[in-house]
Coordinates of C-alpha atoms and ligand atoms in Angstrom, one line a residue:
X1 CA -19.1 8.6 18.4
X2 CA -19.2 5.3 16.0
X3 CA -18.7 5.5 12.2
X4 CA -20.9 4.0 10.1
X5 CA -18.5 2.3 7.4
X6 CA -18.8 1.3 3.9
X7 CA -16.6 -1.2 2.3
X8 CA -16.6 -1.8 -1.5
X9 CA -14.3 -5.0 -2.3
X10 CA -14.4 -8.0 0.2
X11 CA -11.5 -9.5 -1.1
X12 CA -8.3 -10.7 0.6
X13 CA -7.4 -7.3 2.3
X14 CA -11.3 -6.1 2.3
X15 CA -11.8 -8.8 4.4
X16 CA -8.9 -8.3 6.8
X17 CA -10.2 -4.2 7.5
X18 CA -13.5 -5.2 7.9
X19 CA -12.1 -8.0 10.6
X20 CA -10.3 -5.2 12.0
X21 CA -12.7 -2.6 12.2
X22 CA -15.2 -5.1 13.9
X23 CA -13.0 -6.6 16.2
X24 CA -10.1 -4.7 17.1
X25 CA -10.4 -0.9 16.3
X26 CA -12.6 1.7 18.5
X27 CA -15.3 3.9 17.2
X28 CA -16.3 2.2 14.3
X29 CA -18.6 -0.2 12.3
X30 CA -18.8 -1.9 9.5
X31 CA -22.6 -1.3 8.2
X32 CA -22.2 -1.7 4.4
X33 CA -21.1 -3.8 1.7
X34 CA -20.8 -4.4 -2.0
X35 CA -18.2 -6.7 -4.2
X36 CA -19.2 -7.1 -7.5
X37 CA -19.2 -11.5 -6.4
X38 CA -21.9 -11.2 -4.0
X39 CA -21.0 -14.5 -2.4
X40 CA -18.1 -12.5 -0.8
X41 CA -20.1 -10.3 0.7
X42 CA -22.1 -12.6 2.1
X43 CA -19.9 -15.0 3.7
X44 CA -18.6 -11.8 5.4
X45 CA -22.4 -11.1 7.0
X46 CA -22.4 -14.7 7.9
X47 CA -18.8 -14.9 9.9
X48 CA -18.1 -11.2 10.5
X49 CA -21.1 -8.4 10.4
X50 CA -24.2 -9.8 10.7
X51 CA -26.1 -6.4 10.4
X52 CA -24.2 -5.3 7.3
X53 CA -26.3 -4.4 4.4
X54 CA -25.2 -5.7 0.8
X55 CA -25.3 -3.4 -2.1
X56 CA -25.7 -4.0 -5.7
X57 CA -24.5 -1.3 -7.0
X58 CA -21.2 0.6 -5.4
X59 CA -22.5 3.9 -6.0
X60 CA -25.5 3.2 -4.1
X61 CA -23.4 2.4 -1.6
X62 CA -21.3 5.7 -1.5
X63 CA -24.4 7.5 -1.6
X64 CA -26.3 6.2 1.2
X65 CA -26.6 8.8 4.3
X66 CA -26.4 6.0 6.8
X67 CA -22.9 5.7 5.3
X68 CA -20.5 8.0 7.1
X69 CA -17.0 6.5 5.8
X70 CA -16.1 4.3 2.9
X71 CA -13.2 1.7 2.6
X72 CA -12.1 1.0 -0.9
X73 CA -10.7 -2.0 -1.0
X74 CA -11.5 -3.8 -4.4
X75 CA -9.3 -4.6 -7.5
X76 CA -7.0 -1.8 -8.5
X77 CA -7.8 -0.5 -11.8
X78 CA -12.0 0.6 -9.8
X79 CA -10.3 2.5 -7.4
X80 CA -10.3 5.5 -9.2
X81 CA -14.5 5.8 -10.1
X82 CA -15.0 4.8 -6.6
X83 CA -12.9 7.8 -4.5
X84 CA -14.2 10.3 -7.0
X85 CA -17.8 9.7 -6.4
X86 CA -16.7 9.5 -2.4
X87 CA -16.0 13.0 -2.9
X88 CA -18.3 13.8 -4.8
X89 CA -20.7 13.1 -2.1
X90 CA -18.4 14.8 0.4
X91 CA -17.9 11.2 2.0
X92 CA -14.7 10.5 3.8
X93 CA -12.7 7.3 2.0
X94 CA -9.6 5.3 2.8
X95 CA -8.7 3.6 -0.7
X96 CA -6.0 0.7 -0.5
X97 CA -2.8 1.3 -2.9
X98 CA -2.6 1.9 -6.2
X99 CA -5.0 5.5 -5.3
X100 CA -5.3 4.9 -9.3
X101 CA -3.5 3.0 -11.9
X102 CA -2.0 5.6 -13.9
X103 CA -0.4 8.8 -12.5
X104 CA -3.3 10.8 -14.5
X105 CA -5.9 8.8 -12.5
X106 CA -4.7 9.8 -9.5
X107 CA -4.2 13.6 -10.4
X108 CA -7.8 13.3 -11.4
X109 CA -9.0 12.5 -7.7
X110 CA -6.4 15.3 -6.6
X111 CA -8.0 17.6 -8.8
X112 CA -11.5 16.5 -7.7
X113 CA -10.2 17.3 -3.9
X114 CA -8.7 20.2 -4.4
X115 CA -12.5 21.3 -5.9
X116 CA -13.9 20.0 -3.1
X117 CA -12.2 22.5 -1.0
X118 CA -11.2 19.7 2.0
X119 CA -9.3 16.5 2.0
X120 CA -11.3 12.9 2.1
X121 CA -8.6 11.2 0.3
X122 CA -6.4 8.7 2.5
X123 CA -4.2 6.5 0.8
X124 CA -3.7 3.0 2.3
X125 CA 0.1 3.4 2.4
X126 CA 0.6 1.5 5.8
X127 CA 4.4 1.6 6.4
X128 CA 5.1 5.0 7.5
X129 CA 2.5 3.7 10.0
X130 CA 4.8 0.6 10.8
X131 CA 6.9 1.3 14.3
X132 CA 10.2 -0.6 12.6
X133 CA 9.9 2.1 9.5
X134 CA 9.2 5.2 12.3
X135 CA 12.1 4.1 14.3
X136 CA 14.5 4.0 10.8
X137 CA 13.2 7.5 10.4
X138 CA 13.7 8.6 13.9
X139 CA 17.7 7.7 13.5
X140 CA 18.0 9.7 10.2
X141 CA 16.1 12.5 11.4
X142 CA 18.2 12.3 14.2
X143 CA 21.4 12.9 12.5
X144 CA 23.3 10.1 13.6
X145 CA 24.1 8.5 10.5
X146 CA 24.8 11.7 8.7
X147 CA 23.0 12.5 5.3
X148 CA 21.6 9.3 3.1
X149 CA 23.9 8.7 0.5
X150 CA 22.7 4.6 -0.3
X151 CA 20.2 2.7 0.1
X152 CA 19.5 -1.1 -0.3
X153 CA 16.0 -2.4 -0.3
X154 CA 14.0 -5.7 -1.4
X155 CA 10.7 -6.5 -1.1
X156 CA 9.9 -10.4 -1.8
X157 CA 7.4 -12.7 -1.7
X158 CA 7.0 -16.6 -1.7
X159 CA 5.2 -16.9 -4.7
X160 CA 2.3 -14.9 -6.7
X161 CA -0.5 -16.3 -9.0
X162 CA -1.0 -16.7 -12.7
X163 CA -2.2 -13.4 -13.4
X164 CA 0.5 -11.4 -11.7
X165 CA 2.0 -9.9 -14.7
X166 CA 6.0 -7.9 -15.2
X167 CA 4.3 -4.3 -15.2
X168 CA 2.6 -5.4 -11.5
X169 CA 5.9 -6.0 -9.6
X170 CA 5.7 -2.3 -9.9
X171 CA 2.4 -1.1 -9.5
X172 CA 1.3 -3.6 -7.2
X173 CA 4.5 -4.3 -5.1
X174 CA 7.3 -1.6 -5.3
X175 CA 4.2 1.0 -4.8
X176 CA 4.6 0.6 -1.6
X177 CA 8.7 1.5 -1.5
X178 CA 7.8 4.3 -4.1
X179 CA 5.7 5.9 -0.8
X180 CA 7.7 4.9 2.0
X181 CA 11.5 5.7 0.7
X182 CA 9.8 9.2 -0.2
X183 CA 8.9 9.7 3.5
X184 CA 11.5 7.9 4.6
X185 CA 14.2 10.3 3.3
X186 CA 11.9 13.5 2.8
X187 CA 12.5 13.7 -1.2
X188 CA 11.4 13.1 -4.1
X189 CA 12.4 10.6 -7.3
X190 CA 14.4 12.2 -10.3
X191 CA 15.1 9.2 -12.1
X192 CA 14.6 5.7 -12.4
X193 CA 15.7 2.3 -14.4
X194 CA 14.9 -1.4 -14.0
X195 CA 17.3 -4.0 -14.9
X196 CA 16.4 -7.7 -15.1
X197 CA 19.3 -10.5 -13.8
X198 CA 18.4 -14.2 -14.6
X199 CA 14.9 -14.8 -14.3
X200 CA 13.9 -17.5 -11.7
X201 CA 12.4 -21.2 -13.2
X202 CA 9.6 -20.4 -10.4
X203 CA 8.0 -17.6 -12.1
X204 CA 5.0 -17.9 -15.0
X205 CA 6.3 -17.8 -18.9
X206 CA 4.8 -14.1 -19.2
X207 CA 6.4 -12.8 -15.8
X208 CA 10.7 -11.5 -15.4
X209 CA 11.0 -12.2 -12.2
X210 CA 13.2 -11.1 -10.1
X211 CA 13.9 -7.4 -10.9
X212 CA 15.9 -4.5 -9.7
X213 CA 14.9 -1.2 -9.9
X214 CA 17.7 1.5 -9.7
X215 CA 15.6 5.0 -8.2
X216 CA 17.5 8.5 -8.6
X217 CA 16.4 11.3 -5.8
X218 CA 16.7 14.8 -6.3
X219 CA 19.1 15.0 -3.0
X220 CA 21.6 12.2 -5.0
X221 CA 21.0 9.5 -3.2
X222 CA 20.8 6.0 -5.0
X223 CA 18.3 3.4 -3.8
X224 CA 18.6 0.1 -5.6
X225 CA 15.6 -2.2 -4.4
X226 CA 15.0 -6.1 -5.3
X227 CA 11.6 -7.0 -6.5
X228 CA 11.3 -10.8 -6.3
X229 CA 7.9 -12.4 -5.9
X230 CA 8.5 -16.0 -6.2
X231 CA 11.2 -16.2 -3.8
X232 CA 9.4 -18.9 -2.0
X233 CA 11.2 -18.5 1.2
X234 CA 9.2 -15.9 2.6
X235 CA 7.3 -12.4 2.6
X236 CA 10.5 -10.4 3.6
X237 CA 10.8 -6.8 3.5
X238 CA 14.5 -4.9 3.7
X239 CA 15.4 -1.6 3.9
X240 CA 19.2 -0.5 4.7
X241 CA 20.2 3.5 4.8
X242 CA 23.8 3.8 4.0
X243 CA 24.7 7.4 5.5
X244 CA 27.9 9.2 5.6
X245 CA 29.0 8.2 9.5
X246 CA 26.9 5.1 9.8
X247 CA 24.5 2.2 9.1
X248 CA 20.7 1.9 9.7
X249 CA 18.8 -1.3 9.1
X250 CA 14.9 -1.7 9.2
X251 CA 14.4 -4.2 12.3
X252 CA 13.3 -8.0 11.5
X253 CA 10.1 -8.5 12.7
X254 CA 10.0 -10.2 16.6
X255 CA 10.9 -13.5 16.6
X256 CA 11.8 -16.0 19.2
X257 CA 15.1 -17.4 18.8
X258 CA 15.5 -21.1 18.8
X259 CA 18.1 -23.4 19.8
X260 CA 17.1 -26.5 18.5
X261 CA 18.3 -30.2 16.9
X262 CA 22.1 -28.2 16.6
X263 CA 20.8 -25.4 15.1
X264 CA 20.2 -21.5 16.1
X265 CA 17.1 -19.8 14.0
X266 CA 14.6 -17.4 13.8
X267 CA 11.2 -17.8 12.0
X268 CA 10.9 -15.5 8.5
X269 CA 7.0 -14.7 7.7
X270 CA 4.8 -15.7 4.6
X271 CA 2.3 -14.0 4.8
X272 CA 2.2 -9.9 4.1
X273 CA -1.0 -9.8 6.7
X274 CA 1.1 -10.7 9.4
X275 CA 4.1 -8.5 8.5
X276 CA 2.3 -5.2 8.7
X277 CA -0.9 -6.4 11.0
X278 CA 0.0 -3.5 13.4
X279 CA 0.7 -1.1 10.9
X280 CA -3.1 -1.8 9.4
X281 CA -4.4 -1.7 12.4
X282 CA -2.9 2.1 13.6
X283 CA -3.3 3.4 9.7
X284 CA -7.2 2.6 9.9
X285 CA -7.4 3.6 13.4
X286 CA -5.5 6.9 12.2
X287 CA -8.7 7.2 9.4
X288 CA -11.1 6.5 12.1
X289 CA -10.0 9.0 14.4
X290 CA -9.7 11.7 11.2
X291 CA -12.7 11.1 9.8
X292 CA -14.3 11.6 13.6
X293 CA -12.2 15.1 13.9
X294 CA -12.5 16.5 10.2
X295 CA -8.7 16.5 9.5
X296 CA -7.4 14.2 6.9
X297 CA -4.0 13.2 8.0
X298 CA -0.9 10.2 6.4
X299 CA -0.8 9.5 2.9
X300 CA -2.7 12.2 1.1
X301 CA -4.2 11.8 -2.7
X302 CA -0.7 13.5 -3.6
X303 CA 1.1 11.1 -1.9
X304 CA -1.2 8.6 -3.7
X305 CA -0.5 10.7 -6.8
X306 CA 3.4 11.0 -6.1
X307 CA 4.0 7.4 -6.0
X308 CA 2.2 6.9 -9.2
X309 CA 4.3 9.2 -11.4
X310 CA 7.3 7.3 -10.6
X311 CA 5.4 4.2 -11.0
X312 CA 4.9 5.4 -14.5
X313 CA 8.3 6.3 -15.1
X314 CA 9.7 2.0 -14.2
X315 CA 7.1 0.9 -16.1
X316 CA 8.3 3.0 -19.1
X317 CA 12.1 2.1 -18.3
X318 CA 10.6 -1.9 -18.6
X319 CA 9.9 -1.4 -21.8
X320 CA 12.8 0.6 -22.7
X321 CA 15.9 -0.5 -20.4
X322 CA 16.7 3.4 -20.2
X323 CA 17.4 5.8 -17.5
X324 CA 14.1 7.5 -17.5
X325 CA 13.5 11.3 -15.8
X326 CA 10.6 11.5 -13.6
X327 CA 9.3 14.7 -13.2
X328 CA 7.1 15.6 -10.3
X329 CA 5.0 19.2 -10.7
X330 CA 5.7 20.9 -7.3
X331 CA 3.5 20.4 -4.1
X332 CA -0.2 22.4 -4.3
X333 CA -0.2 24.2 -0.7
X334 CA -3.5 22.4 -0.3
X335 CA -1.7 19.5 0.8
X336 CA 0.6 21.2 2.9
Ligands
NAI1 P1 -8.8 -9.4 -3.8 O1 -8.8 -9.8 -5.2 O2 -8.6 -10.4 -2.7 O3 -10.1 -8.6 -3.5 C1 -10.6 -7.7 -4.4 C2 -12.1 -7.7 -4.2 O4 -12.6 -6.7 -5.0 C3 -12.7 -9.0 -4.7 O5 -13.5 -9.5 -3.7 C4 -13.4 -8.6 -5.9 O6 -14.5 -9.3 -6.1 C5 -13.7 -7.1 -5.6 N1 -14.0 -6.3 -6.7 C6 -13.3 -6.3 -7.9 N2 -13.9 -5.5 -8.7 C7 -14.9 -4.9 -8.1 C8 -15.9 -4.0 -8.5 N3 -15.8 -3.4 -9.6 N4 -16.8 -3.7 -7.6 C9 -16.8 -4.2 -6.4 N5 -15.9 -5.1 -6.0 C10 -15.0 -5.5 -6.8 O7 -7.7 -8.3 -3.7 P2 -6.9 -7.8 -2.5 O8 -5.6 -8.6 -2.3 O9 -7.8 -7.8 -1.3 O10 -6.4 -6.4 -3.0 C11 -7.4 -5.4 -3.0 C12 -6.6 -4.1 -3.0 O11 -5.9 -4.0 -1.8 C13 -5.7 -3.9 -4.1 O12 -5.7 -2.6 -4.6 C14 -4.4 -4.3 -3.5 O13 -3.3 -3.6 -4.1 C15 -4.6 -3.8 -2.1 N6 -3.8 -4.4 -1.2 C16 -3.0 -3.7 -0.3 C17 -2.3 -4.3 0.6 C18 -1.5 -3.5 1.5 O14 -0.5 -4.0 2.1 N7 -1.8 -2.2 1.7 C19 -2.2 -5.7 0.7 C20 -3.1 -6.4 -0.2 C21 -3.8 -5.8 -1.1
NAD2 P1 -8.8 -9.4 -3.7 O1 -8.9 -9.7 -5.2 O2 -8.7 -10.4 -2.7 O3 -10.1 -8.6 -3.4 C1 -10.6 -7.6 -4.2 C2 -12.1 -7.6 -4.1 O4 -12.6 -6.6 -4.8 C3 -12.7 -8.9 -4.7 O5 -13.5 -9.4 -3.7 C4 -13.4 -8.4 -5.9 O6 -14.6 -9.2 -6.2 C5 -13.7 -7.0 -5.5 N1 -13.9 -6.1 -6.6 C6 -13.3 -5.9 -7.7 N2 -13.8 -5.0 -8.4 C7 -14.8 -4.5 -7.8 C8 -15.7 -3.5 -8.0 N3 -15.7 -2.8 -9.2 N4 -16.7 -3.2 -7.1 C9 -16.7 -3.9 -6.0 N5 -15.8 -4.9 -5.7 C10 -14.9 -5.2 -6.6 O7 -7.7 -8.3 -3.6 P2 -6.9 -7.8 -2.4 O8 -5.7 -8.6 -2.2 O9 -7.9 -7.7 -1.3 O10 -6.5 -6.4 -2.9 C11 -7.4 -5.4 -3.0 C12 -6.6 -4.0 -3.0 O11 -5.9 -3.9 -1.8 C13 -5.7 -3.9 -4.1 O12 -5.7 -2.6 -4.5 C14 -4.4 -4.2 -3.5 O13 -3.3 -3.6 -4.1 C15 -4.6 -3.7 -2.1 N6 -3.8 -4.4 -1.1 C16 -3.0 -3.7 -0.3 C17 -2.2 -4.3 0.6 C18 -1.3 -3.5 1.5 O14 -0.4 -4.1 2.0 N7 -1.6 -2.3 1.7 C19 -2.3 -5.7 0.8 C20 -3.1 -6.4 -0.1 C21 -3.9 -5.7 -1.0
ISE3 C1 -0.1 -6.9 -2.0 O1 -1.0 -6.3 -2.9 C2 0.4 -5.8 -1.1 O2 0.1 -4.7 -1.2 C3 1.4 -6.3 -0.1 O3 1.8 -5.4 0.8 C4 2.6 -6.6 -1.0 O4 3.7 -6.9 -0.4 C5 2.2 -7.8 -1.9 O5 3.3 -8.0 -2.7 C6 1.0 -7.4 -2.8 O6 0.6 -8.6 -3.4

């Protein structure tokens, strides 16, 4: 069985799905497009899917019964309009992170699923899909460290652009801890607070950069993790798990080590594609395969929905420089 895809956004990451679904992933293909810059979609009917269709209007899109599955990958603040009219026409839909820019946008789609009566939502979340994240799991679950008491995280990147403002270091880039540590250490956030050291001369006039944000859970533990963006040495993603009888360490990714000119080194990455390419590639697999059997499975619209809340709480302790409470309404048993 092959599913007909839509994809609404062929942008950066749009692109890189739609590459994947064509190229590397079974049972599916890519058969519609829309980006509100047309051009976009075009050079991706010229280089990657020659057979795609190209919508005007998203919606049209969504709604089109050759369309089995839809991919929203666009700017941020549309996801939300686009997953609700996904279910409202019953339509499967992976959307990239943020699910919705506010933690109300996202408890909108929930509520819209939960109406529905069966999960479409899947959250492009793709670490908890990432085998150097599963295997830090397996050793906690396992045990062998003892309970979490501390953990120490950073997530960094060379360098953003202009319009990368101080509010997106945490909706756009600690979203991503905000799902996994959740996972991670089955629990949930209870309180957070962002502090700002010296800011770097690399970042714009209207962004602090770096920042750390201190995160609460409701077992105890404390998770301080470094947001720098304009670190210009790398895309470099850490994630340490102080326990009570031991030490556990995300893996670097595989490099060759070189002994060279007097020197002993290992390459760092620059580029987030290449970090996580595998993790993509099994988290849209996963969709492919659920959307195939009817059973929605990783990160769920709460999950989407979760994250957001204590998205909502940094960006408030920004502003304020206080410890701020985050408080998460229990689980529905619709999402298990
Ligand atoms: P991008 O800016 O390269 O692409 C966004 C695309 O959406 C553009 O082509 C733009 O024209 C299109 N677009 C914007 N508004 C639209 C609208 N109303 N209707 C149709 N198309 C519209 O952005 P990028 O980097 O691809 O990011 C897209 C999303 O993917 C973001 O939500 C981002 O957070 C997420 N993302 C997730 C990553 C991950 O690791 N999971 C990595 C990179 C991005
Ligand atoms: P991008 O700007 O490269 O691409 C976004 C595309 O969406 C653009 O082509 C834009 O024209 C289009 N677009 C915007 N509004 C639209 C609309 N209303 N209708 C249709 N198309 C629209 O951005 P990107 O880097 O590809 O990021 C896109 C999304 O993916 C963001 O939500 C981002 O957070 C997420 N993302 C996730 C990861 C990840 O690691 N999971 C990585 C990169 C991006
Ligand atoms: C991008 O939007 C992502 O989601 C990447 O995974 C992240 O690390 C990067 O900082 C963002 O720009």
């Amino acid at each position: 069985m092959t599913i007909n895809i839509g994809v609404i956004g062929t942008g950066a990451i749009g692109r890189e799905h739609i590459r994947r679904c064509s190229t590397v992933l079974q049972n599916a293909r890519v058969v519609a497009l829309n980006d509100i810059n047309r051009e976009n979609c075009q050079q991706i009917v010229n280089e990657l899917t020659p057979e795609a269709r190209i919508y005007d209007n998203a919606i049209d899109l969504i709604n089109d019964p050759q369309v089995n599955a839809v991919l929203v990958t666009s700017w941020g603040p549309t996801h939300e309009a686009f997953v609700l009219a996904c279910i409202e026409a019953g339509k499967a839909v992976f959307c990239e992170k943020p699910l919705a820019v506010t933690a109300q946008g996202c408890m909108n789609i929930v509520e819209a699923e939960i109406k529905a009566g069966r999960q479409l939502v899947q959250v492009g979340f793709m670490r908890p899909y990432d085998s150097g994240y599963r295997a830090l799991k397996a050793v906690i679950d396992s045990g062998e460290i003892g309970e979490p008491l501390m953990l120490h995280c950073a997530h960094r990147n060379p360098e953003v652009g202009d319009s990368y403002t101080t509010d997106m270091a945490i909706t756009d880039t600690l979203i991503h801890e905000l799902d996994v540590l959740r996972w991670l250490l089955d629990d949930d956030y209870a309180s957070v607070q962002v502090i700002f050291p010296r800011k770097t001369r690399k970042a714009s006039s209207h962004l602090r950069d770096p920042q750390i944000v201190l995160l609460e859970t409701t077992k105890g533990a404390r998770i301080d993790v470094e947001i720098f963006v304009n670190c210009e040495y790398g895309y470099d993603i850490q994630c340490e798990v102080v326990g009570e009888s031991g030490i556990a360490r995300l893996p670097e990714p595989v490099s060759v080590q070189l002994r060279s000119a007097a020197k002993l080194s290992t390459t760092i990455l620059t580029d987030w594609k290449k970090r996580f390419i595998d993790a993509y590639d099994v988290e849209l697999q996963a969709f492919i395969n659920n959307v195939i059997s009817g059973e929605m499975t990783g990160p769920s619209a709460w999950d989407g929905y979760a994250a957001a809340v204590a998205a909502d709480a940094c960006v408030a302790a920004q502003t304020s420089g206080e410890i701020v409470p985050v408080s998460m309404p229990a689980r529905p048993a619709f999402y298990r």
